[in-house]
């Protein structure tokens, strides 16, 4: 069983559950309360054999929700957008996309490095790996294969761990340079 349809279903159903829950209240629902609603909805799915294939993705979402200032809704919306683009061809997850997602999950779960889409209007967060949305769209074909290197950005003192962990997933990272005192590393994943 491919995990993309299951993951897509979980993301869609969780967002629907969130929006229905929020619509029941007549006041503003802050992000931490939204995170609680999402977590409460996802936790039972960890024990269900039906969702065994996407258990690691559910765990990653739950761990993200426990972080201070986490925004699970935004993470789900990002994930939904990526899944929709990859599934628009009717093809399930493929090798490169699987390996990239697994790499990002390991960085998050084992090394506390989150991943986000880069937005020039948002300040960088330390120890967060940024991906460029346009590059993901252009450099990953309809079969889920990475056809050209992907630019990455991270503000961190040391990126040796990123480079060593990525080898386990069959990728390489090369440095395009470091921006002075802010320790902003520009990287290329291939």
XYZ file of C-alpha atoms in Angstrom:
190
model
C 0.000 0.000 0.000
C 1.419 3.373 -0.969
C 1.590 5.959 1.752
C 0.774 9.064 -0.275
C -2.964 8.392 -0.475
C -3.061 7.572 3.252
C -0.995 10.586 4.183
C -3.112 12.769 1.922
C -6.284 11.426 3.588
C -4.905 12.066 7.070
C -3.854 15.613 6.197
C -7.193 16.444 4.552
C -9.311 14.854 7.289
C -7.298 16.498 10.058
C -7.735 19.930 8.485
C -11.461 19.322 8.051
C -11.707 18.205 11.694
C -9.830 21.329 12.799
C -11.996 23.711 10.796
C -15.222 22.068 11.958
C -14.054 22.257 15.580
C -13.049 25.907 15.215
C -16.352 26.770 13.533
C -18.216 25.516 16.640
C -16.789 28.344 18.714
C -17.652 31.998 18.255
C -14.330 33.330 19.512
C -10.778 33.418 18.220
C -8.967 30.077 18.509
C -5.206 30.594 19.098
C -2.516 28.420 17.544
C -1.795 26.418 20.723
C -5.494 25.449 20.974
C -5.513 24.524 17.285
C -2.423 22.373 17.906
C -4.282 20.606 20.734
C -7.285 19.923 18.476
C -5.002 18.508 15.767
C -2.969 16.400 18.219
C -6.096 14.985 19.845
C -7.357 13.995 16.388
C -4.047 12.405 15.300
C -3.077 10.464 18.467
C -5.585 7.593 18.008
C -4.293 7.057 14.471
C -0.885 6.019 15.836
C -2.398 2.840 17.296
C -4.567 2.007 14.307
C -3.192 -0.730 12.002
C -4.935 1.081 9.151
C -2.364 3.888 9.388
C 0.737 1.753 10.014
C 2.316 2.866 6.704
C 2.259 6.543 7.746
C 2.958 6.110 11.458
C 6.309 7.940 11.266
C 4.717 10.934 9.523
C 1.983 11.103 12.182
C 4.637 10.933 14.932
C 6.555 13.753 13.270
C 3.427 15.936 13.201
C 2.698 15.189 16.871
C 6.292 16.018 17.853
C 6.072 19.265 15.907
C 2.911 20.173 17.813
C 4.715 19.845 21.152
C 7.274 22.514 20.273
C 6.908 25.999 21.651
C 5.388 28.363 19.055
C 4.565 25.425 16.786
C 1.920 25.878 14.098
C 0.591 22.459 13.133
C -2.090 23.965 10.928
C 0.531 25.700 8.776
C 2.562 22.476 8.630
C -0.504 20.515 7.494
C -1.312 23.127 4.858
C 2.262 22.962 3.524
C 2.142 19.182 3.471
C -1.240 19.208 1.728
C 0.074 21.540 -0.966
C 3.121 19.364 -1.614
C 1.032 16.178 -1.696
C -1.493 17.706 -4.071
C 1.221 18.745 -6.501
C 2.892 15.355 -6.390
C -0.402 13.460 -6.663
C -1.837 15.583 -9.461
C -0.254 13.230 -11.976
C -2.030 10.266 -10.366
C 1.302 8.733 -9.363
C 2.084 7.802 -5.762
C 5.215 8.661 -3.820
C 8.451 7.815 -5.558
C 11.980 7.022 -4.458
C 13.520 10.532 -4.388
C 10.494 12.125 -2.748
C 10.383 9.286 -0.189
C 14.051 9.694 0.630
C 13.763 13.486 0.919
C 10.763 13.216 3.255
C 12.532 10.557 5.346
C 15.644 12.774 5.582
C 13.591 15.744 6.773
C 11.791 13.505 9.299
C 15.094 12.223 10.736
C 16.449 15.777 11.003
C 13.333 16.768 12.879
C 12.950 13.750 15.154
C 16.572 12.981 15.973
C 18.331 16.325 15.596
C 15.563 18.851 16.391
C 15.923 20.588 13.025
C 12.589 21.643 11.562
C 11.984 22.240 7.860
C 9.910 24.973 6.220
C 9.328 26.612 2.889
C 11.494 29.707 2.512
C 9.632 33.011 2.504
C 11.647 36.192 1.975
C 9.174 38.148 4.134
C 9.662 35.946 7.202
C 12.771 36.144 9.411
C 14.934 33.032 9.509
C 14.738 30.762 12.532
C 17.965 29.160 13.772
C 18.373 25.439 13.116
C 15.530 25.291 10.606
C 16.196 23.940 7.108
C 14.477 26.027 4.443
C 13.444 24.666 1.056
C 12.427 26.759 -1.936
C 8.881 26.030 -3.155
C 9.658 26.984 -6.768
C 12.634 24.629 -6.869
C 10.601 21.729 -5.522
C 8.031 22.323 -8.257
C 10.611 22.727 -11.034
C 13.182 20.123 -10.011
C 10.932 17.200 -9.069
C 9.238 15.598 -12.042
C 5.844 13.880 -12.218
C 7.484 10.569 -11.285
C 8.792 12.001 -8.010
C 12.403 12.040 -9.209
C 14.679 14.956 -8.364
C 15.907 16.133 -11.771
C 18.189 18.991 -10.664
C 19.898 19.981 -7.401
C 17.725 21.701 -4.783
C 18.892 24.844 -2.996
C 18.597 24.804 0.784
C 19.155 27.464 3.402
C 19.883 27.139 7.124
C 21.031 29.487 9.852
C 23.263 27.349 12.059
C 26.737 27.313 13.522
C 27.580 23.869 12.161
C 26.158 21.987 9.161
C 28.433 18.922 9.334
C 25.594 16.855 10.815
C 23.286 17.793 7.907
C 25.906 16.624 5.465
C 26.625 13.348 7.266
C 22.967 12.377 7.819
C 22.027 13.129 4.204
C 24.456 10.477 2.926
C 22.357 7.801 4.649
C 19.538 8.709 2.238
C 21.624 8.615 -0.927
C 21.945 12.387 -1.346
C 24.878 14.776 -1.139
C 24.970 18.348 0.122
C 27.539 20.815 -1.066
C 28.056 24.278 0.316
C 27.408 27.303 -1.861
C 28.778 29.592 0.822
C 28.170 31.146 4.227
C 26.846 34.644 4.841
C 29.182 36.234 7.367
C 28.322 36.739 11.021
C 24.776 35.366 10.798
C 25.987 31.826 9.949
C 23.500 31.501 7.077
C 24.551 28.510 5.013
C 23.459 28.197 1.392
C 23.502 24.561 0.369
C 22.791 22.423 -2.665
C 21.168 18.987 -2.306
C 21.807 16.526 -5.142
